[in-house]
Each structure stands twice: as C-alpha cells, then as structure tokens.
Coordinates of C-alpha atoms and ligand atoms in Angstrom, one line a residue:
X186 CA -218.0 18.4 -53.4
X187 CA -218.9 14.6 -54.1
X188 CA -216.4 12.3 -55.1
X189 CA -217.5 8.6 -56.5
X190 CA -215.3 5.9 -55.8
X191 CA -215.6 2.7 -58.2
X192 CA -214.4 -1.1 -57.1
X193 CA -214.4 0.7 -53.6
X194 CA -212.9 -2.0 -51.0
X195 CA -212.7 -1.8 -47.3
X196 CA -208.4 -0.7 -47.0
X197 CA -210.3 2.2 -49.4
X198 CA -212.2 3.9 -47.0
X199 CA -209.8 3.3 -44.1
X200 CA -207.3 4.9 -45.8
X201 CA -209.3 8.1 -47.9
X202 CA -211.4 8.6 -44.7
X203 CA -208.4 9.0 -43.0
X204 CA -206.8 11.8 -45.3
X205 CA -209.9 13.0 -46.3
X206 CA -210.1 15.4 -43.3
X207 CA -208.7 18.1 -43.9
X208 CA -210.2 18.2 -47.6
X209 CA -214.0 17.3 -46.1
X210 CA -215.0 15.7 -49.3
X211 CA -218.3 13.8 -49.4
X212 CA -217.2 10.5 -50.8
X213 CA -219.6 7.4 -51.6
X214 CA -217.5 4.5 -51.8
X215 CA -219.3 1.2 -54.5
X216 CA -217.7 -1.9 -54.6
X217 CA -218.9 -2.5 -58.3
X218 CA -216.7 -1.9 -61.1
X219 CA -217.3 1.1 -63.0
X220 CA -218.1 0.6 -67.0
X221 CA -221.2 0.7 -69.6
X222 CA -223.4 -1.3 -66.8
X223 CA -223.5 1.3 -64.1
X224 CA -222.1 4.6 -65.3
X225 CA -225.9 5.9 -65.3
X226 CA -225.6 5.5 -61.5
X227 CA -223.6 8.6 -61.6
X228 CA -225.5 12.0 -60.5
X229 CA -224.4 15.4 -59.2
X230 CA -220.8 13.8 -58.8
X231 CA -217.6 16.2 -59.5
X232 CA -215.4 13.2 -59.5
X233 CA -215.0 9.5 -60.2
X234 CA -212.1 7.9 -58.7
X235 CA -211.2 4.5 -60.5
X236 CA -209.1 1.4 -60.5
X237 CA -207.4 -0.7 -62.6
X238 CA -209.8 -2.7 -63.7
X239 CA -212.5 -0.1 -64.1
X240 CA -213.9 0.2 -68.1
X241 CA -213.3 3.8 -68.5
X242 CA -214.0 3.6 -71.9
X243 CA -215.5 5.9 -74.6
X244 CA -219.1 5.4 -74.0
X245 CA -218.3 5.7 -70.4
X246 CA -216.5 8.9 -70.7
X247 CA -219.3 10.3 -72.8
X248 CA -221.9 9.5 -69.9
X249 CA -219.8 11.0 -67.6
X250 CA -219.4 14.1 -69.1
X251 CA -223.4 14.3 -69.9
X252 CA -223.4 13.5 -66.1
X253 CA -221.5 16.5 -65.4
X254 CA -218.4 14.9 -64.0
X255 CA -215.2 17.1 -64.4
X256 CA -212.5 14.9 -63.0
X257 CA -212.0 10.8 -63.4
X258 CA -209.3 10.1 -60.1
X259 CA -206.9 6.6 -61.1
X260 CA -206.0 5.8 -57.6
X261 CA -203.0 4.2 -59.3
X262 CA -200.2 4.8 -62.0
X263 CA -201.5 2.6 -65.2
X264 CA -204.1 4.0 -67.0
X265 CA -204.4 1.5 -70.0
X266 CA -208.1 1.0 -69.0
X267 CA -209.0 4.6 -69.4
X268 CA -209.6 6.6 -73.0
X269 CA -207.4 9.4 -73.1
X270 CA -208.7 10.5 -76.0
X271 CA -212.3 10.4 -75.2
X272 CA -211.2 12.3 -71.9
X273 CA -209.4 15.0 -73.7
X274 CA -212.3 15.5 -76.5
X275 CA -215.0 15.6 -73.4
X276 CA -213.0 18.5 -71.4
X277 CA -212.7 16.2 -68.3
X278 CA -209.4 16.6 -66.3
X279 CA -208.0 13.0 -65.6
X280 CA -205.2 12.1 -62.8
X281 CA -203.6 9.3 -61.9
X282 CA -200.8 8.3 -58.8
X283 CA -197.5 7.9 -60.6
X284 CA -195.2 7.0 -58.3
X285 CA -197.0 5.3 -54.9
X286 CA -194.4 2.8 -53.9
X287 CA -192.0 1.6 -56.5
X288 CA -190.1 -0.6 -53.1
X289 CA -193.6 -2.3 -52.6
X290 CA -193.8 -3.7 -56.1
X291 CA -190.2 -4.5 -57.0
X292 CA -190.3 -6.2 -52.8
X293 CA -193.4 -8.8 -54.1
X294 CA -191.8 -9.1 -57.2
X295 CA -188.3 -10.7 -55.1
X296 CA -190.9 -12.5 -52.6
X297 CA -192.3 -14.0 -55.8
X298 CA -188.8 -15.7 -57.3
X299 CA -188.0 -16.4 -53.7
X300 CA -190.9 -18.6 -52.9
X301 CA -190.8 -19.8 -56.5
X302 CA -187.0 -21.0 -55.7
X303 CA -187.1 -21.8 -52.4
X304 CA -190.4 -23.2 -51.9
X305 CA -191.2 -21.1 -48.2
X306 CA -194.9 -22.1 -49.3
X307 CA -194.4 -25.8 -49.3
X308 CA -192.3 -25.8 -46.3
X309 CA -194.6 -23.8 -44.2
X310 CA -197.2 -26.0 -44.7
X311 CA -195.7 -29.5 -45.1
X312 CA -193.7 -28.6 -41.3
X313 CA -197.1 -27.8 -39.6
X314 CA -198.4 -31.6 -40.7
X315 CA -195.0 -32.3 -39.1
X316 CA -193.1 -33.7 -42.1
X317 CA -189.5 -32.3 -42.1
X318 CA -188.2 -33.9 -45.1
X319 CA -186.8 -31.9 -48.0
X320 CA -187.5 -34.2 -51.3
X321 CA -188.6 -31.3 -53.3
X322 CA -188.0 -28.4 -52.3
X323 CA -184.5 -27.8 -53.8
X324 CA -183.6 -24.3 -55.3
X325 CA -180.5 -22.7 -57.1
X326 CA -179.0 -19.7 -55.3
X327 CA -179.7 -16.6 -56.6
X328 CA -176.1 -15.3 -56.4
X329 CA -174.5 -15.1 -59.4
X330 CA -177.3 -15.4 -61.8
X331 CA -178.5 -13.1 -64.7
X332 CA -181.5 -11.6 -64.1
X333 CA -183.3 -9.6 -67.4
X334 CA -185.5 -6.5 -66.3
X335 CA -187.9 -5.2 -69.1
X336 CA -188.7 -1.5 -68.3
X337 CA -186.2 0.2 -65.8
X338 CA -188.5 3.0 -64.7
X339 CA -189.2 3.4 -61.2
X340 CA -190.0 0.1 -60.3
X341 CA -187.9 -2.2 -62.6
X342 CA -185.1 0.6 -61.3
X343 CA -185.9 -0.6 -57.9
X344 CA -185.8 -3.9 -58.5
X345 CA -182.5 -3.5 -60.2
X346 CA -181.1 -2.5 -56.9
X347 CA -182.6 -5.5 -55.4
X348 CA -181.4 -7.8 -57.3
X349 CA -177.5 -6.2 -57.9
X350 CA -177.6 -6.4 -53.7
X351 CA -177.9 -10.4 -54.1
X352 CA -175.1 -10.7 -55.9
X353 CA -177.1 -11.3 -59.8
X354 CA -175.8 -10.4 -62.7
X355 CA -178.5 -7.5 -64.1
X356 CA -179.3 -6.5 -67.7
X357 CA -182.3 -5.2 -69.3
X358 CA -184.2 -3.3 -71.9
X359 CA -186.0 0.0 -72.1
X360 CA -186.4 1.9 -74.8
X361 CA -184.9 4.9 -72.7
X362 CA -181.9 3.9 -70.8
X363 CA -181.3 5.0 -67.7
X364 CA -177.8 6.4 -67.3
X365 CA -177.5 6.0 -63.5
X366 CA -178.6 2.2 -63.4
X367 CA -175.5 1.9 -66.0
X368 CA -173.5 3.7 -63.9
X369 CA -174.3 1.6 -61.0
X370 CA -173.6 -1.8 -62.8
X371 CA -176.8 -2.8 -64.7
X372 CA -176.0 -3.4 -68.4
X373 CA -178.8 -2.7 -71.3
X374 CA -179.2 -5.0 -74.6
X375 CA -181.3 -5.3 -77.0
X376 CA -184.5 -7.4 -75.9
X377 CA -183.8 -10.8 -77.6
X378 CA -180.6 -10.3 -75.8
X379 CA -182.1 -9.9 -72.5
X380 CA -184.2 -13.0 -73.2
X381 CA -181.1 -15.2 -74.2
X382 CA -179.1 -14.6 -71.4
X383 CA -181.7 -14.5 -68.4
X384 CA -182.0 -17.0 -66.1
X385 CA -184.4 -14.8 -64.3
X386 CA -186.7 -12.4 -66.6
X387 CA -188.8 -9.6 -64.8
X388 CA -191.3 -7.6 -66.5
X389 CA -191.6 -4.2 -65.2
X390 CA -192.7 -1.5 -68.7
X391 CA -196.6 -0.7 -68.9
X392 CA -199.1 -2.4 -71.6
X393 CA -199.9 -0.9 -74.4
X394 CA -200.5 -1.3 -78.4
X395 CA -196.0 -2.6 -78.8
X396 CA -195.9 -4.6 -75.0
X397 CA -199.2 -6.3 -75.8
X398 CA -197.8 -10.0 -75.6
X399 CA -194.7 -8.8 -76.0
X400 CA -194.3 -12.6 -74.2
X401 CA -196.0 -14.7 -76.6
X402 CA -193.9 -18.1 -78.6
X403 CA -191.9 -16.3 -80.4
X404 CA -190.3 -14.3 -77.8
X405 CA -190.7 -17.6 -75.2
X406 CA -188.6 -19.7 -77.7
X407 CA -186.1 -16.8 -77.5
X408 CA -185.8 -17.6 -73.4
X409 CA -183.2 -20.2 -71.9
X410 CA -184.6 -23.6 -70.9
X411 CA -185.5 -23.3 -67.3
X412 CA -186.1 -19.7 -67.1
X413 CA -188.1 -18.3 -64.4
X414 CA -190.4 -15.3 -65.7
X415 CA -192.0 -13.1 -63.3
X416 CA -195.0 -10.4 -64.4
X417 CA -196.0 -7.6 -61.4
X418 CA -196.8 -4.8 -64.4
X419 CA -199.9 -5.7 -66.6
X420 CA -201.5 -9.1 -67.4
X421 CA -202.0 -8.3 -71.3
X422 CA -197.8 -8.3 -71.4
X423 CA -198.4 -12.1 -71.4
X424 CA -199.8 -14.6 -74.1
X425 CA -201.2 -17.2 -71.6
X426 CA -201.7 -19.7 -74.1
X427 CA -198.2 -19.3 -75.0
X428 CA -197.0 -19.8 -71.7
X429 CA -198.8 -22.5 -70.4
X430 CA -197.4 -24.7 -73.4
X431 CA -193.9 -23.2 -72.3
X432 CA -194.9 -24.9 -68.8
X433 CA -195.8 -28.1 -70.4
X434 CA -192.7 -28.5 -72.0
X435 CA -190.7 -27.6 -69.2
X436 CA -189.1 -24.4 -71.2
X437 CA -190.1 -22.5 -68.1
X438 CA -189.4 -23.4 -65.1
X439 CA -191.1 -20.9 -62.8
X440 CA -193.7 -18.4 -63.5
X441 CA -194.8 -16.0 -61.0
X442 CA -197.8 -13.7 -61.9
X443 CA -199.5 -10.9 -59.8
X444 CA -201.4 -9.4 -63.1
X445 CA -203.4 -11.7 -65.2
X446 CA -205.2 -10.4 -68.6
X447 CA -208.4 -11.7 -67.7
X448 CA -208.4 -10.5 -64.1
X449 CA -211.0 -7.9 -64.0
X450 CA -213.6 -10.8 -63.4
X451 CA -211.1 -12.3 -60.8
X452 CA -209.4 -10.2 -58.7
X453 CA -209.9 -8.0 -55.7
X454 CA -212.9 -10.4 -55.0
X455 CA -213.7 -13.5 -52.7
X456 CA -214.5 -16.0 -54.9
X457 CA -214.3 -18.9 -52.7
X458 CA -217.0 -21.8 -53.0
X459 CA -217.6 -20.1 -56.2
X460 CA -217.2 -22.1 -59.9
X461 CA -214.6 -20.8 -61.6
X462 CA -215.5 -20.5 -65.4
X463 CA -212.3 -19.0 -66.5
X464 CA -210.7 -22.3 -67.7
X465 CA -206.8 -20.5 -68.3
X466 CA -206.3 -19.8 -64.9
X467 CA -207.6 -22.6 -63.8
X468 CA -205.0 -24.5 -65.7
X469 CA -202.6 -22.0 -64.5
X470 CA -203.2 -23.0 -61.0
X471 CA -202.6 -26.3 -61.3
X472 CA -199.0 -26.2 -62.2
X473 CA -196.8 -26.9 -59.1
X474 CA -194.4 -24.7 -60.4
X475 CA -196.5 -21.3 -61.3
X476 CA -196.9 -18.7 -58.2
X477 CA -200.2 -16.3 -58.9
X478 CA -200.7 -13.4 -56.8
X479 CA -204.3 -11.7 -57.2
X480 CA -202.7 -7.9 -58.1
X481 CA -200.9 -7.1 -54.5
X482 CA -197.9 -6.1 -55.4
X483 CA -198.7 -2.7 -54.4
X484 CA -200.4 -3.6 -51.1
X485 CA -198.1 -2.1 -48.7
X486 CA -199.6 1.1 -45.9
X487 CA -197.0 3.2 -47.6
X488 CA -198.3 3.0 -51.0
X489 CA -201.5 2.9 -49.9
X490 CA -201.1 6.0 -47.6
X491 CA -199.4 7.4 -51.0
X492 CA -202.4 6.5 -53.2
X493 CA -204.9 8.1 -50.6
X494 CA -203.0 11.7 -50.5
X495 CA -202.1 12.0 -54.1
X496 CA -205.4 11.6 -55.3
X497 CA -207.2 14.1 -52.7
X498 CA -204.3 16.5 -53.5
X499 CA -204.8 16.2 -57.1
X500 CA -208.8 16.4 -56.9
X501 CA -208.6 19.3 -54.5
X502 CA -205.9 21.3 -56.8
X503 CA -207.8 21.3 -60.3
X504 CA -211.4 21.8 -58.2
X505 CA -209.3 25.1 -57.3
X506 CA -208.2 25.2 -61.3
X507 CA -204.8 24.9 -60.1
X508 CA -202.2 23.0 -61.8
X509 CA -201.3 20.4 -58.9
X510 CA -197.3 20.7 -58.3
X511 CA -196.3 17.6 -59.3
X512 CA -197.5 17.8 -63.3
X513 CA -196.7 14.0 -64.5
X514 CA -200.3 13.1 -62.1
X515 CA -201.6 14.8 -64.7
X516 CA -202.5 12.6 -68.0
X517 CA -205.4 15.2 -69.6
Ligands
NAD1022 P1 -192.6 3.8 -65.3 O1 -193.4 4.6 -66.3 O2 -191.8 4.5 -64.3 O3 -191.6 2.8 -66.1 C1 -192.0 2.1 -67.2 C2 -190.7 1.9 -68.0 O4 -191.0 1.0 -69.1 C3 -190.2 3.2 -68.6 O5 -188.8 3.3 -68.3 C4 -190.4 3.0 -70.1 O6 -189.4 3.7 -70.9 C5 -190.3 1.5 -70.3 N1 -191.0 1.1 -71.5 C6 -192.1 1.6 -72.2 N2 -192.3 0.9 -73.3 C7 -191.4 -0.1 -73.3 C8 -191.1 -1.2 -74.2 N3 -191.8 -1.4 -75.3 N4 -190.1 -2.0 -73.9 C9 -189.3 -1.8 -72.8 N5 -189.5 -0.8 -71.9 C10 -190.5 0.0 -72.2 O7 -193.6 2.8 -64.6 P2 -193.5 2.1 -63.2 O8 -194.0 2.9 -62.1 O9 -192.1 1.5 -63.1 O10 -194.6 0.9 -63.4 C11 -194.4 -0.1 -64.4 C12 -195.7 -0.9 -64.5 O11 -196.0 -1.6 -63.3 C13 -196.9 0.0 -64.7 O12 -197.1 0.3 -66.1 C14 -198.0 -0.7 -64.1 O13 -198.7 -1.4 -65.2 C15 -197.4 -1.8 -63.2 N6 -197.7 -1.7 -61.8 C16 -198.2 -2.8 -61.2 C17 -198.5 -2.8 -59.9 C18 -199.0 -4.0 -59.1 O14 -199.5 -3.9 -58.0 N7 -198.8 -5.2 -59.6 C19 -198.5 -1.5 -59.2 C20 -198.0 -0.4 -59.8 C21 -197.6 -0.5 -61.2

C-alpha cells in the first residue's frame, strides 16, 4: 500500500515514520508541491497526502484518478485548495485532519499581538548589542480591551478563552453562534459591529467564495484608528493592497500575519540569499509595525503528533472500506 506525500518536509517523516508502524505503509515522501506540473509523477500510488498549498485542482484530480489513486490525505483541516467537486465526480475518497490543535493556533495567534504590543523582538535583540534603553518599545496593556473574533469554531473558541483569561473585553461574529462561548461571557454582533468596537480584531473562519477579502477598504475603514488585526486562518481573508495603505496611513497600527495569499511560492521554504520577486510582501516586511509568521501557527509536537495519526487512521479505515469513526475527516 503506497502512500505519496506532496510538499514532504523533514518534521514530516519524523513524525509519519513514527506512527506509521503499526500500519507498515510504504510511503515516498517529495518535497515538491503537488499540481498540473508533477501529477504525472504519480504511479501505482493508493494515496496522495497533501498540504495546504498543494493545487489539488480539477485537472489534477482527473490525473489522479486515471492514475488509479483512490484516496487524496489533507494532513490538515482547510481544504480550499482542493476540488470537491472534481473529487466527488472521480469516485476518490478525500480526508482531511479537522481538529489537530486548536491551543497551538489560537497560542501563536496571542504570541503574535504580544510581540506586536510589547516588542519581546526588539528587546531581545537590541539587549544582546547591550543597549537597555526603552525609547520605543511602549505598549498598551491588554487588560481591559475589546478584542473582535471572526469565526468562533474550534480555534477562534480557543482563543476566546485566551483572551477573556487577560482580562479583554470579547465579541465576535459567526454565522452560527456558539451558545456556550455566550454563556461564558463572549458577546456576538453583527460584523461591522465587531469591526467598530475592536481594538484587537482576530480572524479565525475559513476562506472561501463570502470570506474572500472579507478585509478589504471597505471593511478596513469600518475598523477603529489604531487597530491591531491579526490573520492565523487563510491568507486570501485579506486584501493586501488594502491593508498596506491602511499601514500607510496609520489606520492600523499592528498587523500580524501567519497566512499570506501569495504564500504558496513563499512558505515552508529557505529562501534566504534568494531575490525575492514578490514585491507585496516585500513591502509588507518593511513596516516596523507588521509581524509575518511563514504559516506556523500549527507547529506545535501535539498537533503535529495529531496530524500524523489522524491521517494513517483515516487512510487505513477507507483502504478497509470502513467509515473511519470520526465522520467530519471525511469531506467526499
Ligand atoms: P472551524 O470550522 O472549527 O471554525 C470556523 C468557524 O468559522 C465556524 O464556526 C464557522 O461557522 C465560521 N464561519 C464560516 N464562515 C464564516 C463567515 N462568513 N463569517 C464568520 N464566520 C464564519 O475551523 P477552525 O479549526 O477553527 O479553523 C479556522 C481556520 O483556521 C481554518 O479554516 C484554517 O484555514 C485556519 N487554520 C490555520 C492554521 C495555521 O497554522 N495558521 C492551522 C489550522 C487552521
């Protein structure tokens, strides 16, 4: 039984090889992405197992299937980057890892405002040339402050709890309240509500065709002067045009971004010494005041013992055409 892995890194193999035992599947681990360029590399394999920023696409999916492959893996719970459809219509099975580590996400999502606020990156590195001064490196407490969650599932629930434990104020949107966050304090409005009162905004609901830069001008202008805006869910959520001018004119203070919409030719790869053609990012980066974090968010051993034993599970369950027991890591 051959399983493919796609955009393969080292913490990968440590971590499948490891709970890969007891299953004994034979598993070829590439570091290339997997999309029109390479799917023809695939022979004899039962599975593919994918990331996020794999191009499982239609004219993928239909190579696949020719290929023979019965099961596309997302070692991960977004699956914007993979046709459903296409999937469905093809008779190929596809799983993904719905819950991994909510904690690890909504965590980097707090280490993000608190380095953004308190500047630990500065200090750490302006102490070792041995210059304790502190022009510049003034914050605001986080007690008492209104923090606006988008998307309370598991992660923006989690990060709820964070953030009510600090004292903030939380409110937030979802299109399907949760009924336990209200009871435990956190109050929902209506979006532009959430983005008037926020001093803090967090972005925690999945991309697709209504969140697409659902942060664009419009929805920026809506956002108090000085708001710091944190994205941990999908990069596409953001208009980064938008928000760079938002920077510019100082009507956000602090952005902290560990997705990016143009990532896939960024992240999860060394880079350095390279030239950098994306010119956005590159702007991005040169803001004092924006924090960018290259999609590690989930990059805890938890999450990514999680990740390795929910996918072999799910493989080995529908190679036995069983139903594996937790249905929602099913999508087709
Ligand atoms: P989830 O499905 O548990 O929660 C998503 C929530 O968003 C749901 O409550 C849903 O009702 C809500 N939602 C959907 N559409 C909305 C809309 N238009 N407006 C407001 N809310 C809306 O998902 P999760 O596990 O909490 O993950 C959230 C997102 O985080 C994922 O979609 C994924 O893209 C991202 N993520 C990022 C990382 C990382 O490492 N940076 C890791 C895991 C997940």
């Amino acid at each position: 039984m051959k399983i493919l892995f796609f955009s393969a890194k080292p913490y990968d193999k440590q971590f499948f090889d490891h709970y890969n035992k007891p299953y004994g599947f034979q598993i070829e681990y590439l570091e290339t992405h997997l999309g029109p360029h390479i799917v023809n590399a695939v022979q004899d394999e039962l599975a593919v197992c994918v990331f996020v920023n794999d191009k499982v696409n239609a004219e993928v999916i239909a190579v696949l299937a020719e290929k023979g492959v019965k099961i596309i893996a997302l070692r991960c719970a977004g699956f914007n980057n993979v046709d459903l459809e296409a999937a469905r219509a093809h008779g190929i099975r596809v799983c993904r890892v719905p819950e991994y580590s909510p904690q690890a996400v909504a965590e980097h999502t707090v280490a993000m405002i608190l380095t953004l606020n308190r500047k630990t990156h500065k200090a750490y590195n302006r102490v070792r040339e041995q210059n304790f001064s502190l022009n510049g490196l003034l914050g605001f407490n986080l007690y008492g402050k209104t923090v606006g969650v988008i998307g309370t599932g598991k992660i923006g629930a989690a990060f709820c709890r964070i953030m009510k434990g600090f004292g903030c104020k939380v409110v937030a949107y979802d299109l399907y309240p949760s009924r336990q966050l209200e009871s435990s304090g956190i109050e929902y409005q209506p979006l532009e509500a959430v983005l008037g009162h926020s001093d803090i905004i967090s972005l925690h609901c999945p991309l697709n065709e209504d969140t697409h830069y659902m942060i664009n001008e419009k929805t920026l202008g809506m956002m108090k002067k000085g708001v710091t805006l944190i994205n941990t869910s999908r990069g596409g959520l953001i208009n980064t045009v938008h928000v760079i001018n938002a920077l510019k004119s100082k009507h956000v203070a602090h952005l902290g971004i560990d997705v990016y919409e143009q990532e896939d030719k960024l992240f999860f790869k060394d880079l350095s010494g390279s030239i950098i053609e994306d010119d956005t990012i590159q702007r991005l980066m040169s803001f004092p005041n924006v924090l960018v974090t290259a999609h590690q968010a989930f990059f805890t051993e938890e999450a990514l013992s999680e990740i390795a034993q929910v996918t072999l599970n799910s493989i080995d369950q529908l190679v036995k055409n069983k139903e594996p027991d937790n249905k929602i890591v099913i999508l087709v």
